[in-house]
Coordinates of C-alpha atoms and ligand atoms in Angstrom, one line a residue:
Chain A
X26 CA 10.5 -20.6 -122.4
X27 CA 11.2 -18.1 -125.1
X28 CA 11.6 -15.3 -122.3
X29 CA 13.2 -17.5 -120.1
X30 CA 16.1 -18.3 -122.7
X31 CA 16.7 -14.9 -124.1
X32 CA 19.5 -14.4 -125.8
X33 CA 20.6 -10.7 -125.1
X34 CA 22.2 -9.9 -121.9
X35 CA 20.2 -7.5 -119.4
X36 CA 20.2 -6.6 -116.2
X37 CA 22.4 -3.6 -115.5
X38 CA 22.5 -2.8 -111.8
X39 CA 23.8 0.2 -110.3
X40 CA 24.2 1.0 -106.9
X41 CA 25.3 4.7 -106.2
X42 CA 26.4 6.6 -102.9
X43 CA 24.6 3.9 -101.1
X44 CA 24.5 3.7 -97.1
X45 CA 21.9 2.0 -94.8
X46 CA 21.6 2.0 -91.2
X47 CA 19.2 0.1 -89.0
X48 CA 17.1 1.6 -86.4
X49 CA 17.5 -0.1 -83.0
X50 CA 17.1 1.0 -79.5
X51 CA 20.5 2.0 -79.2
X52 CA 20.5 4.1 -82.2
X53 CA 21.0 3.3 -85.7
X54 CA 23.5 0.9 -86.5
X55 CA 25.5 1.4 -89.6
X56 CA 26.0 -1.8 -91.8
X57 CA 26.9 -0.3 -95.0
X58 CA 28.7 3.2 -95.7
X59 CA 29.6 5.0 -99.1
X60 CA 29.3 2.2 -101.6
X61 CA 29.3 2.2 -105.1
X62 CA 28.9 -1.3 -107.1
X63 CA 27.4 -2.1 -110.3
X64 CA 27.0 -4.9 -112.6
X65 CA 27.5 -4.7 -116.4
X66 CA 24.6 -6.9 -117.8
X67 CA 25.4 -10.4 -118.3
X68 CA 28.2 -10.2 -115.5
X69 CA 28.8 -12.2 -112.9
X70 CA 29.9 -10.4 -109.9
X71 CA 30.4 -11.3 -106.4
X72 CA 30.9 -9.6 -103.0
X73 CA 33.3 -11.1 -100.2
X74 CA 33.9 -9.7 -97.0
X75 CA 34.4 -10.5 -93.3
X76 CA 31.2 -11.8 -91.6
X77 CA 28.8 -9.0 -90.2
X78 CA 30.2 -6.8 -93.1
X79 CA 26.8 -5.7 -94.6
X80 CA 27.0 -8.3 -97.6
X81 CA 23.4 -9.3 -97.2
X82 CA 22.3 -6.1 -96.5
X83 CA 23.5 -4.7 -99.7
X84 CA 21.8 -7.5 -102.0
X85 CA 18.7 -7.4 -99.7
X86 CA 18.5 -3.7 -100.9
X87 CA 19.3 -4.5 -104.5
X88 CA 16.3 -7.1 -104.0
X89 CA 14.2 -4.4 -102.8
X90 CA 13.7 -5.8 -99.2
X91 CA 15.4 -3.1 -97.6
X92 CA 15.5 0.7 -98.4
X93 CA 18.6 2.5 -98.4
X94 CA 19.3 5.4 -95.9
X95 CA 21.0 7.1 -98.5
X96 CA 21.8 6.4 -102.3
X97 CA 20.0 4.9 -104.6
X98 CA 19.7 1.3 -106.6
X99 CA 19.0 1.2 -110.4
X100 CA 18.5 -2.0 -112.5
X101 CA 18.4 -0.9 -115.9
X102 CA 18.2 2.6 -115.3
X103 CA 14.8 1.9 -113.2
X104 CA 15.0 2.8 -109.6
X105 CA 14.4 -0.2 -107.1
X106 CA 11.6 0.4 -104.4
X107 CA 10.5 -2.8 -103.3
X108 CA 10.6 -6.7 -104.6
X109 CA 9.9 -7.9 -108.2
X110 CA 10.2 -10.7 -110.5
X111 CA 12.4 -9.0 -112.1
X112 CA 15.2 -9.4 -109.6
X113 CA 15.2 -13.1 -108.7
X114 CA 16.8 -13.8 -105.4
X115 CA 18.2 -17.5 -103.7
X116 CA 18.3 -17.2 -99.9
X117 CA 21.0 -18.9 -97.7
X118 CA 18.1 -20.7 -96.0
X119 CA 16.5 -23.2 -97.8
X120 CA 13.3 -21.4 -99.0
X121 CA 11.3 -23.7 -100.7
X122 CA 7.5 -23.8 -100.1
X123 CA 7.2 -27.0 -98.0
X124 CA 3.4 -27.3 -99.0
X125 CA 4.3 -27.0 -102.7
X126 CA 5.8 -30.2 -104.8
X127 CA 9.5 -29.4 -106.3
X128 CA 7.5 -28.7 -109.7
X129 CA 4.9 -26.4 -107.9
X130 CA 7.5 -24.1 -106.6
X131 CA 9.1 -23.7 -109.9
X132 CA 5.8 -22.7 -111.1
X133 CA 4.6 -20.2 -108.4
X134 CA 6.4 -17.3 -110.1
X135 CA 4.8 -18.1 -113.7
X136 CA 1.5 -18.8 -111.7
X137 CA 1.6 -15.3 -110.0
X138 CA 2.1 -13.9 -113.3
X139 CA -1.6 -15.5 -114.5
X140 CA 0.4 -17.9 -116.8
X141 CA -2.0 -20.9 -117.5
X142 CA -1.7 -24.5 -115.9
X143 CA -0.5 -26.5 -118.7
X144 CA 1.8 -23.5 -120.0
X145 CA 3.7 -23.1 -116.9
X146 CA 3.9 -27.0 -116.0
X147 CA 5.8 -27.3 -119.5
X148 CA 7.8 -24.7 -118.8
X149 CA 8.8 -26.0 -114.8
X150 CA 9.3 -29.1 -116.8
X151 CA 11.8 -27.7 -119.2
X152 CA 13.6 -25.9 -116.0
X153 CA 13.8 -29.1 -113.9
X154 CA 15.2 -31.1 -116.9
X155 CA 17.8 -28.7 -117.3
X156 CA 19.0 -28.8 -113.7
X157 CA 18.6 -32.5 -113.6
X158 CA 15.7 -32.8 -111.4
X159 CA 13.1 -34.2 -113.6
X160 CA 12.8 -37.0 -111.7
X161 CA 11.7 -35.3 -108.5
X162 CA 9.3 -33.1 -109.7
X163 CA 6.5 -34.6 -107.3
X164 CA 8.4 -34.8 -104.2
X165 CA 8.0 -32.4 -101.4
X166 CA 11.3 -30.3 -100.4
X167 CA 11.2 -32.1 -97.4
X168 CA 12.4 -35.3 -99.2
X169 CA 15.3 -33.6 -100.9
X170 CA 18.9 -33.3 -99.9
X171 CA 20.2 -29.8 -99.2
X172 CA 22.1 -29.7 -102.8
X173 CA 18.7 -30.4 -104.7
X174 CA 16.7 -28.1 -102.4
X175 CA 19.2 -25.3 -103.6
X176 CA 19.4 -26.3 -106.9
X177 CA 15.5 -26.0 -106.9
X178 CA 15.7 -23.0 -105.6
X179 CA 17.9 -21.3 -108.4
X180 CA 15.5 -23.0 -111.0
X181 CA 12.2 -21.2 -109.0
X182 CA 14.4 -18.2 -109.2
X183 CA 15.3 -18.4 -113.1
X184 CA 11.8 -19.6 -114.1
X185 CA 10.0 -16.2 -114.6
X186 CA 12.8 -14.9 -116.5
X187 CA 14.3 -12.2 -114.1
X188 CA 16.8 -9.9 -115.4
X189 CA 19.2 -10.5 -112.4
X190 CA 19.7 -13.2 -110.0
X191 CA 20.6 -12.4 -106.2
X192 CA 22.4 -14.9 -104.6
X193 CA 23.4 -14.9 -100.8
X194 CA 25.9 -17.6 -100.0
X195 CA 23.2 -20.2 -101.3
X196 CA 25.9 -22.9 -101.2
X197 CA 26.7 -22.1 -97.5
X198 CA 24.9 -25.3 -95.7
X199 CA 26.9 -27.5 -98.5
X200 CA 29.7 -29.7 -98.3
X201 CA 32.6 -29.3 -100.4
X202 CA 31.9 -32.0 -103.3
X203 CA 28.3 -30.7 -103.5
X204 CA 29.2 -26.9 -103.6
X205 CA 31.7 -28.0 -106.6
X206 CA 28.7 -29.2 -108.4
X207 CA 26.6 -26.5 -107.4
X208 CA 29.2 -24.1 -108.8
X209 CA 29.1 -25.7 -112.3
X210 CA 25.4 -25.9 -112.5
X211 CA 25.2 -22.2 -111.2
X212 CA 27.9 -21.2 -114.4
X213 CA 26.2 -23.3 -116.7
X214 CA 22.5 -21.9 -116.2
X215 CA 24.4 -18.6 -116.0
X216 CA 25.9 -18.7 -119.5
X217 CA 22.7 -20.1 -121.0
X218 CA 20.3 -17.5 -119.7
X219 CA 23.1 -14.5 -119.8
X220 CA 21.6 -12.9 -117.1
X221 CA 23.4 -10.8 -114.6
X222 CA 24.5 -12.4 -111.3
X223 CA 25.4 -10.6 -108.0
X224 CA 26.6 -13.3 -105.6
X225 CA 27.7 -12.8 -101.9
X226 CA 29.8 -15.6 -100.5
X227 CA 32.7 -15.7 -97.8
X228 CA 34.6 -18.8 -99.9
X229 CA 37.0 -17.0 -102.0
X230 CA 37.9 -20.0 -103.9
X231 CA 34.1 -19.8 -104.9
X232 CA 34.2 -15.9 -105.5
X233 CA 37.3 -16.7 -107.9
X234 CA 36.0 -19.6 -109.6
X235 CA 32.3 -17.8 -110.3
X236 CA 33.0 -14.7 -111.3
X237 CA 34.1 -12.1 -113.7
X238 CA 34.6 -9.5 -110.9
X239 CA 34.8 -9.7 -107.0
X240 CA 34.1 -6.8 -104.8
X241 CA 35.7 -6.9 -101.7
X242 CA 34.3 -5.5 -98.5
X243 CA 35.6 -3.6 -95.5
X244 CA 34.8 -4.7 -91.9
X245 CA 31.7 -3.4 -90.5
X246 CA 30.2 -0.7 -91.4
X247 CA 31.1 -1.8 -94.7
X248 CA 32.2 -0.2 -98.1
X249 CA 33.9 -1.5 -100.9
X250 CA 37.9 -2.0 -100.0
X251 CA 39.2 -3.2 -103.5
X252 CA 37.4 -4.2 -106.8
X253 CA 39.3 -7.3 -108.3
X254 CA 38.9 -8.5 -111.8
X255 CA 38.9 -12.1 -112.2
X256 CA 40.6 -12.5 -115.9
X257 CA 40.7 -16.2 -116.0
X258 CA 39.2 -18.0 -119.0
X259 CA 36.1 -19.6 -119.5
X260 CA 34.6 -22.1 -119.6
X261 CA 36.5 -22.8 -116.5
X262 CA 37.7 -26.5 -115.0
X263 CA 37.9 -27.5 -111.4
X264 CA 41.7 -28.3 -112.6
X265 CA 42.3 -24.2 -112.8
X266 CA 42.0 -24.0 -109.0
X267 CA 45.7 -25.1 -109.2
X268 CA 46.9 -22.4 -111.8
X269 CA 49.3 -20.0 -110.7
X270 CA 47.1 -17.3 -111.7
X271 CA 44.0 -18.7 -109.7
X272 CA 46.5 -18.9 -106.5
X273 CA 47.7 -15.5 -107.3
X274 CA 44.4 -13.8 -107.3
X275 CA 43.7 -16.0 -104.2
X276 CA 46.7 -14.8 -102.3
X277 CA 45.4 -11.3 -102.9
X278 CA 42.2 -11.5 -102.1
X279 CA 43.1 -13.5 -99.1
X280 CA 44.9 -10.8 -97.7
X281 CA 42.6 -8.2 -98.4
X282 CA 39.7 -10.3 -96.2
X283 CA 42.3 -11.1 -93.5
X284 CA 43.0 -7.7 -92.7
X285 CA 39.3 -7.1 -92.6
X286 CA 38.6 -9.5 -90.5
X287 CA 41.3 -9.1 -87.7
X288 CA 40.1 -5.2 -87.9
X289 CA 36.2 -6.7 -87.5
X290 CA 37.6 -9.2 -84.8
X291 CA 39.6 -6.7 -82.9
X292 CA 36.7 -4.3 -82.6
X293 CA 34.9 -7.0 -81.0
X294 CA 37.5 -8.2 -78.8
X295 CA 37.6 -4.5 -77.6
X296 CA 34.2 -4.5 -77.5
X297 CA 34.0 -7.4 -75.0
X298 CA 36.5 -5.5 -72.9
X299 CA 39.3 -8.2 -72.7
X300 CA 41.9 -6.3 -70.7
X301 CA 44.8 -8.6 -71.3
X302 CA 44.5 -8.8 -74.8
X303 CA 44.1 -4.9 -75.7
X304 CA 47.2 -4.2 -73.1
X305 CA 49.2 -6.6 -75.0
X306 CA 48.4 -5.3 -78.3
X307 CA 49.5 -1.7 -77.9
X308 CA 52.2 -1.0 -80.1
X309 CA 51.2 -4.0 -82.1
X310 CA 48.4 -4.5 -84.7
X311 CA 46.3 -7.7 -84.0
X312 CA 47.6 -9.2 -87.4
X313 CA 51.3 -9.4 -85.6
X314 CA 50.0 -11.0 -82.7
X315 CA 48.3 -13.4 -84.2
Chain B
X26 CA -12.3 -34.8 -67.9
X27 CA -11.8 -37.8 -70.1
X28 CA -12.3 -36.2 -73.8
X29 CA -10.0 -33.8 -73.4
X30 CA -7.3 -36.1 -72.6
X31 CA -8.1 -38.1 -75.3
X32 CA -8.3 -35.0 -78.2
X33 CA -5.0 -33.9 -76.7
X34 CA -2.7 -36.7 -77.4
X35 CA -4.5 -37.4 -81.2
X36 CA -1.3 -39.3 -82.0
X37 CA -1.8 -41.7 -79.3
X38 CA -4.6 -43.8 -81.0
X39 CA -4.2 -46.2 -78.1
X40 CA -2.9 -45.2 -74.8
X41 CA 0.3 -46.8 -75.0
X42 CA 1.4 -45.9 -78.4
X43 CA 3.9 -43.1 -77.3
X44 CA 5.8 -45.6 -75.6
X45 CA 5.7 -47.9 -78.4
X46 CA 6.7 -45.0 -80.6
X47 CA 9.7 -44.1 -78.4
X48 CA 11.5 -47.4 -79.0
X49 CA 13.8 -48.2 -81.9
X50 CA 13.1 -46.7 -85.0
X51 CA 12.8 -49.5 -87.7
X52 CA 15.7 -50.1 -90.3
X53 CA 15.5 -48.3 -93.2
X54 CA 14.9 -50.5 -96.2
X55 CA 17.0 -50.4 -99.0
X56 CA 16.0 -49.0 -102.5
X57 CA 13.2 -50.2 -104.6
X58 CA 13.9 -53.4 -107.2
X59 CA 11.4 -55.4 -109.0
X60 CA 10.6 -57.8 -106.2
X61 CA 8.2 -60.5 -105.6
X62 CA 4.7 -60.3 -103.6
X63 CA 6.4 -62.1 -100.6
X64 CA 9.2 -59.8 -100.6
X65 CA 6.8 -56.9 -100.6
X66 CA 5.0 -58.2 -97.7
X67 CA 8.2 -58.5 -95.8
X68 CA 9.0 -54.7 -96.7
X69 CA 5.7 -53.7 -95.6
X70 CA 6.0 -55.6 -92.0
X71 CA 9.3 -53.7 -91.9
X72 CA 8.0 -50.4 -92.9
X73 CA 5.3 -50.7 -90.4
X74 CA 6.9 -52.7 -87.7
X75 CA 6.4 -49.4 -85.1
X76 CA 3.2 -48.9 -85.6
X77 CA 2.0 -52.8 -85.6
X78 CA 4.0 -52.9 -82.4
X79 CA 1.9 -50.1 -81.2
X80 CA -1.8 -51.6 -81.9
X81 CA -0.7 -55.0 -80.3
X82 CA 0.5 -53.1 -77.3
X83 CA -2.5 -50.7 -77.3
X84 CA -5.0 -53.9 -77.4
X85 CA -3.4 -55.7 -74.8
X86 CA -3.2 -52.4 -72.9
X87 CA -7.3 -52.1 -73.5
X88 CA -7.7 -55.6 -72.4
X89 CA -6.1 -55.4 -69.4
X90 CA -8.0 -52.0 -68.0
X91 CA -11.1 -54.2 -69.3
X92 CA -9.9 -57.3 -66.9
X93 CA -8.9 -54.7 -64.0
X94 CA -12.4 -53.1 -64.0
X95 CA -13.9 -56.7 -64.2
X96 CA -11.9 -57.9 -61.2
X97 CA -12.4 -54.9 -59.3
X98 CA -16.1 -54.7 -59.7
X99 CA -16.6 -58.5 -59.4
X100 CA -14.8 -58.4 -56.3
X101 CA -16.5 -55.1 -55.1
X102 CA -13.1 -54.0 -54.2
X103 CA -13.3 -51.1 -51.3
X104 CA -10.1 -49.7 -51.0
X105 CA -10.5 -45.8 -50.3
X106 CA -12.2 -45.8 -53.7
X107 CA -15.5 -47.9 -53.4
X108 CA -16.4 -50.1 -56.0
X109 CA -19.3 -51.6 -54.8
X110 CA -21.9 -50.0 -56.8
X111 CA -19.8 -49.6 -59.9
X112 CA -21.2 -51.6 -63.0
X113 CA -19.1 -54.5 -64.3
X114 CA -18.0 -54.5 -67.7
X115 CA -20.5 -57.4 -68.5
X116 CA -23.4 -55.5 -67.1
X117 CA -22.3 -52.2 -69.4
X118 CA -22.2 -54.5 -72.5
X119 CA -25.5 -55.7 -71.5
X120 CA -26.8 -52.4 -71.1
X121 CA -25.2 -51.4 -74.7
X122 CA -26.6 -54.5 -76.4
X123 CA -30.3 -53.1 -75.3
X124 CA -29.1 -49.3 -76.0
X125 CA -28.3 -49.8 -79.5
X126 CA -32.1 -51.3 -80.4
X127 CA -33.3 -48.6 -78.2
X128 CA -34.1 -45.6 -80.9
X129 CA -34.1 -42.8 -77.7
X130 CA -30.2 -43.8 -77.2
X131 CA -29.5 -43.5 -80.5
X132 CA -31.4 -40.3 -80.7
X133 CA -29.5 -38.6 -77.5
X134 CA -26.3 -39.7 -79.5
X135 CA -27.5 -38.1 -82.9
X136 CA -28.4 -35.0 -81.1
X137 CA -25.1 -34.5 -79.4
X138 CA -23.5 -35.1 -82.6
X139 CA -25.6 -32.3 -84.3
X140 CA -24.9 -30.0 -81.4
X141 CA -21.2 -30.7 -81.9
X142 CA -21.3 -30.5 -85.6
X143 CA -23.1 -27.1 -85.9
X144 CA -21.3 -25.7 -82.5
X145 CA -17.8 -26.7 -84.1
X146 CA -18.1 -25.7 -87.4
X147 CA -19.3 -22.0 -86.5
X148 CA -16.4 -22.1 -84.3
X149 CA -13.9 -23.4 -87.3
X150 CA -15.7 -21.0 -89.8
X151 CA -15.5 -18.0 -87.5
X152 CA -12.3 -18.8 -85.8
X153 CA -10.1 -19.8 -88.6
X154 CA -10.6 -17.0 -90.9
X155 CA -10.7 -14.4 -88.1
X156 CA -7.5 -15.7 -86.9
X157 CA -5.6 -15.2 -90.3
X158 CA -7.1 -11.9 -90.8
X159 CA -5.8 -10.8 -87.0
X160 CA -2.2 -12.3 -87.7
X161 CA -2.0 -10.5 -90.9
X162 CA -3.4 -7.0 -89.9
X163 CA -2.1 -5.2 -87.1
X164 CA -4.8 -3.1 -86.4
X165 CA -7.9 -5.7 -86.7
X166 CA -5.3 -7.8 -83.8
X167 CA -5.2 -4.7 -81.6
X168 CA -8.7 -4.3 -81.4
X169 CA -10.0 -8.2 -81.3
X170 CA -7.0 -9.3 -79.1
X171 CA -8.1 -7.5 -75.9
X172 CA -11.6 -8.6 -75.6
X173 CA -10.7 -12.0 -76.7
X174 CA -8.2 -12.0 -73.8
X175 CA -11.0 -11.1 -71.2
X176 CA -13.2 -13.8 -72.7
X177 CA -10.6 -16.5 -73.2
X178 CA -10.3 -17.7 -69.6
X179 CA -14.2 -17.9 -68.8
X180 CA -15.2 -21.8 -69.0
X181 CA -17.8 -22.7 -71.3
X182 CA -20.0 -24.2 -68.4
X183 CA -19.6 -20.5 -66.7
X184 CA -21.7 -19.2 -69.8
X185 CA -24.8 -21.5 -69.1
X186 CA -26.8 -18.8 -67.2
X187 CA -26.1 -16.1 -69.8
X188 CA -26.3 -18.5 -72.7
X189 CA -29.8 -19.4 -71.6
X190 CA -30.8 -15.4 -71.3
X191 CA -29.3 -14.9 -74.6
X192 CA -30.8 -17.8 -76.9
X193 CA -34.5 -18.4 -77.5
X194 CA -34.4 -21.9 -77.2
X195 CA -32.5 -24.3 -75.2
X196 CA -30.9 -26.1 -78.6
X197 CA -29.5 -22.7 -79.3
X198 CA -28.0 -22.0 -76.1
X199 CA -26.2 -25.4 -76.1
X200 CA -25.0 -25.0 -79.6
X201 CA -23.8 -22.0 -78.4
X202 CA -22.0 -23.2 -75.5
X203 CA -20.3 -25.6 -77.7
X204 CA -19.3 -23.0 -80.3
X205 CA -17.6 -20.7 -77.5
X206 CA -15.9 -23.9 -75.9
X207 CA -14.2 -24.7 -79.6
X208 CA -13.8 -21.1 -80.6
X209 CA -10.8 -19.7 -78.4
X210 CA -8.3 -23.0 -79.1
X211 CA -9.1 -22.6 -82.7
X212 CA -8.7 -18.6 -82.9
X213 CA -5.4 -18.8 -80.7
X214 CA -3.8 -21.9 -82.7
X215 CA -4.4 -19.9 -85.7
X216 CA -2.9 -16.7 -84.5
X217 CA -0.1 -18.3 -83.0
X218 CA 0.5 -20.5 -86.6
X219 CA 0.2 -17.0 -88.3
X220 CA 3.1 -15.5 -86.2
X221 CA 5.4 -18.4 -86.7
X222 CA 5.4 -18.3 -90.2
X223 CA 8.8 -18.1 -92.0
X224 CA 9.7 -14.5 -93.1
X225 CA 12.2 -15.9 -95.5
X226 CA 9.3 -17.8 -97.6
X227 CA 7.3 -14.4 -97.7
X228 CA 10.1 -12.9 -99.0
X229 CA 10.6 -15.5 -101.5
X230 CA 7.1 -15.3 -102.7
X231 CA 7.6 -11.6 -103.0
X232 CA 10.8 -11.8 -105.2
X233 CA 8.8 -14.2 -107.6
X234 CA 6.1 -11.3 -107.9
X235 CA 3.5 -12.6 -105.3
X236 CA 1.4 -9.6 -104.1
X237 CA -0.6 -9.4 -100.6
X238 CA -3.3 -11.3 -101.8
X239 CA -1.6 -14.1 -103.2
X240 CA 0.9 -14.4 -100.4
X241 CA -1.9 -14.6 -97.7
X242 CA -3.3 -17.6 -100.0
X243 CA -0.1 -19.2 -101.0
X244 CA 2.2 -18.5 -97.9
X245 CA 0.4 -17.6 -94.8
X246 CA -2.6 -19.9 -94.9
X247 CA -0.7 -23.1 -96.2
X248 CA 2.2 -22.4 -93.7
X249 CA -0.6 -21.7 -90.6
X250 CA -2.6 -24.9 -91.7
X251 CA -0.5 -27.3 -89.0
X252 CA -1.0 -25.0 -86.3
X253 CA -5.2 -24.6 -87.4
X254 CA -5.7 -28.3 -87.2
X255 CA -4.0 -28.4 -84.0
X256 CA -6.7 -25.9 -82.9
X257 CA -9.2 -27.6 -84.3
X258 CA -8.2 -31.1 -82.7
X259 CA -8.1 -29.2 -79.6
X260 CA -11.1 -27.3 -80.3
X261 CA -13.0 -30.3 -80.9
X262 CA -12.1 -32.0 -77.6
X263 CA -13.1 -28.6 -75.8
X264 CA -16.5 -28.7 -78.0
X265 CA -17.0 -32.1 -76.2
X266 CA -16.5 -31.0 -72.8
X267 CA -18.5 -28.0 -72.9
X268 CA -21.4 -29.6 -74.7
X269 CA -21.7 -32.4 -71.9
X270 CA -21.6 -29.8 -69.1
X271 CA -24.0 -28.0 -71.0
X272 CA -26.4 -30.9 -71.7
X273 CA -26.0 -32.2 -68.1
X274 CA -27.2 -28.9 -66.6
X275 CA -29.8 -27.9 -69.3
X276 CA -30.3 -30.6 -71.7
X277 CA -33.3 -32.4 -72.4
X278 CA -31.7 -35.0 -74.8
X279 CA -28.3 -35.3 -75.5
X280 CA -25.6 -38.1 -74.3
X281 CA -24.6 -35.7 -71.4
X282 CA -27.9 -35.6 -70.4
X283 CA -28.5 -39.7 -70.8
X284 CA -25.6 -40.0 -68.3
X285 CA -26.9 -37.6 -66.0
X286 CA -30.5 -39.3 -66.2
X287 CA -28.9 -42.4 -65.6
X288 CA -27.5 -41.6 -62.5
X289 CA -30.8 -40.0 -61.3
X290 CA -32.8 -43.0 -62.1
X291 CA -30.0 -45.3 -60.6
X292 CA -29.2 -47.1 -63.8
X293 CA -25.4 -47.5 -62.9
X294 CA -24.7 -49.3 -65.8
X295 CA -26.1 -46.4 -68.0
X296 CA -23.8 -44.0 -66.6
X297 CA -20.3 -46.2 -67.6
X298 CA -22.3 -46.4 -70.9
X299 CA -22.8 -43.1 -71.5
X300 CA -19.4 -42.0 -70.6
X301 CA -17.7 -44.7 -72.7
X302 CA -20.0 -43.3 -75.7
X303 CA -18.6 -39.8 -74.6
X304 CA -15.4 -41.2 -74.7
X305 CA -15.6 -43.1 -78.4
X306 CA -17.4 -39.9 -79.8
X307 CA -14.7 -37.4 -78.8
X308 CA -12.0 -39.9 -80.1
X309 CA -13.7 -40.6 -83.3
X310 CA -14.4 -36.8 -84.0
X311 CA -11.0 -36.2 -83.5
X312 CA -9.8 -38.7 -85.5
X313 CA -12.1 -37.4 -88.3
X314 CA -10.2 -33.9 -87.9
X315 CA -6.8 -35.8 -88.3
X316 CA -8.0 -37.6 -91.2
X317 CA -8.9 -34.1 -92.7
X318 CA -5.7 -33.0 -91.8
X319 CA -3.8 -35.5 -93.5
X320 CA -5.8 -34.8 -96.6
X321 CA -5.3 -31.0 -97.0
X322 CA -1.5 -31.8 -96.1
X323 CA -0.1 -34.2 -97.9
X324 CA 3.5 -32.8 -97.6
X325 CA 3.2 -33.8 -93.8
X326 CA 2.4 -37.5 -94.2
X327 CA 5.3 -39.2 -95.3
Ligands
ATP421 N1 17.7 -6.3 -88.3 C1 18.7 -5.8 -88.1 N2 18.9 -5.0 -87.1 C2 20.5 -4.3 -86.5 N3 21.4 -4.8 -87.2 C3 21.3 -5.0 -88.1 C4 20.4 -6.0 -88.7 N4 20.6 -6.9 -89.5 C5 22.0 -6.7 -89.9 N5 22.0 -5.8 -88.7 C6 23.8 -5.8 -88.3 O1 24.4 -4.9 -89.5 C7 25.7 -5.7 -90.3 C8 25.6 -6.2 -91.4 O2 24.7 -7.3 -91.3 P1 24.5 -8.3 -92.9 O3 23.7 -9.4 -92.1 O4 24.3 -7.7 -94.3 O5 26.0 -9.0 -92.4 P2 26.8 -10.2 -93.6 O6 27.7 -9.5 -94.3 O7 25.7 -10.6 -94.9 O8 27.0 -11.3 -92.8 P3 27.4 -12.9 -92.8 O9 28.6 -12.7 -93.8 O10 27.7 -13.0 -91.3 O11 25.8 -13.2 -93.5 C9 25.8 -6.4 -89.0 O12 26.7 -6.1 -88.1 C10 24.5 -7.0 -88.0 O13 24.8 -6.8 -86.9
MG422 MG1 24.5 -12.7 -94.7

């Protein structure tokens, strides 16, 4: 537990001159180009951007699942070359092991590290308690609601005491109410554990509410369009989402994203060869038309 | 081919069970509260309503089958199919009573069971690990798969002459044929299970610090278990098919031989007895595998 609740912030993520192209039959698909991002130790940073702009690609590269085509990813100065328990990840799809109970899922990382059974059981119980899940420790994931599954997923990723936590639209499949609760729980855990978080979402409110800083990406090939600091004070309350400060940030981000989404869609529409639309578009931007 | 049909639908303990299962789902019971014995019974009844219904319909259906059989044979119906020489259920029952006191019949049964045990166990011991390794290591897959694909379509029965040449004793060749019959379904299903493992789970394990061996043990293997058990169930069915065929052709003992011999000796009731014994043994062994599956995969039984 001492590691898990360590007080010193850690996990300085640095992504430099990053680009990544997928090899396909039709040739390389440039998913992300010329991207620099960083996450300071203990910072909560979000990435927003239109669908298909390469958010997951970027995150998977930080996790070590993908190799950058150019550039370098480091965490605390060490080059990332492969997944490791230092970088915990929560996936958009539910990714609990169906054959393990909730507690066994949480214990998994500790088991891989060779921690003796009784010790890791105790650690898992404590962590599940923090997330309000102790009553479900013996359940199999199948019997949990979506929100609970993602909570267990977060707890599992945190159990090994990673330096950074990577989340790829973890709440995408949840309803609005559950999302809000999950955001609160995530914030609590982050503040307690003082680790760095890199959070991918396409929900602007979520990004602003959670983050210290938000990166906004351009349409594919993705690169960083803007970097927006979120100066809202903490602890943040749900009521803040009505404040003028919040709404101003929201408006700003919204227009950035909208521009990019339209660009992305415009591209697709032209790709599809929808002649009528593209003729109409001559002389106008798509934004004017819609 | 009665036993593969029984084995392919292990969830239909009774022939009509699937019809019953398609019926309305029993109502969800309210959350638990301290309750009396009566209320508990009631809740048990409500939860198991579907299963009770299936059992009841199954029993009725079996009884109806017996009744039709009885009528067809007592009236010696000839309508395209000739029931003139077919033994009646009562005659079969009589020969059953005689048989269970006859050590020779029991020996036939036991010998068949022993052959199944050895042949099937060998197939599982070789097939499951081979499938897991082939699913994980491309090179092994590339080497073994073509050979397996060529040998797979050959029915186990077609192996009988070759088996007799290959193995020194009759017993060994029969076990070998049983092994072959169950080996390919087990291998193919294990491979299939491996190919369906969710890559997200592998990634999740990797970023929790799992290495190759742990991922194999903790992710690939349990994720493939449902398909492995499908393979075992199907394999068990084919093992019986192959065994009976082998016994009929080359055996001296065994339930298949017993059935064939009854025909040669014009003991018609024993033919039906042999057939029913094969059916019951086949069903019993696939139930055993199902039970084992539920023990090994507790997360799937709720
Ligand atoms: N394995 C792959 N092979 C080829 N192209 C890919 C592959 N994976 C992703 N892409 C392409 O790379 C681009 C970026 O994909 P990515 O999944 O990173 O987007 P995203 O921003 O996470 O989108 P979303 O918000 O919809 O999840 C997309 O245009 C996608 O089509
Ligand atoms: Mg994505």
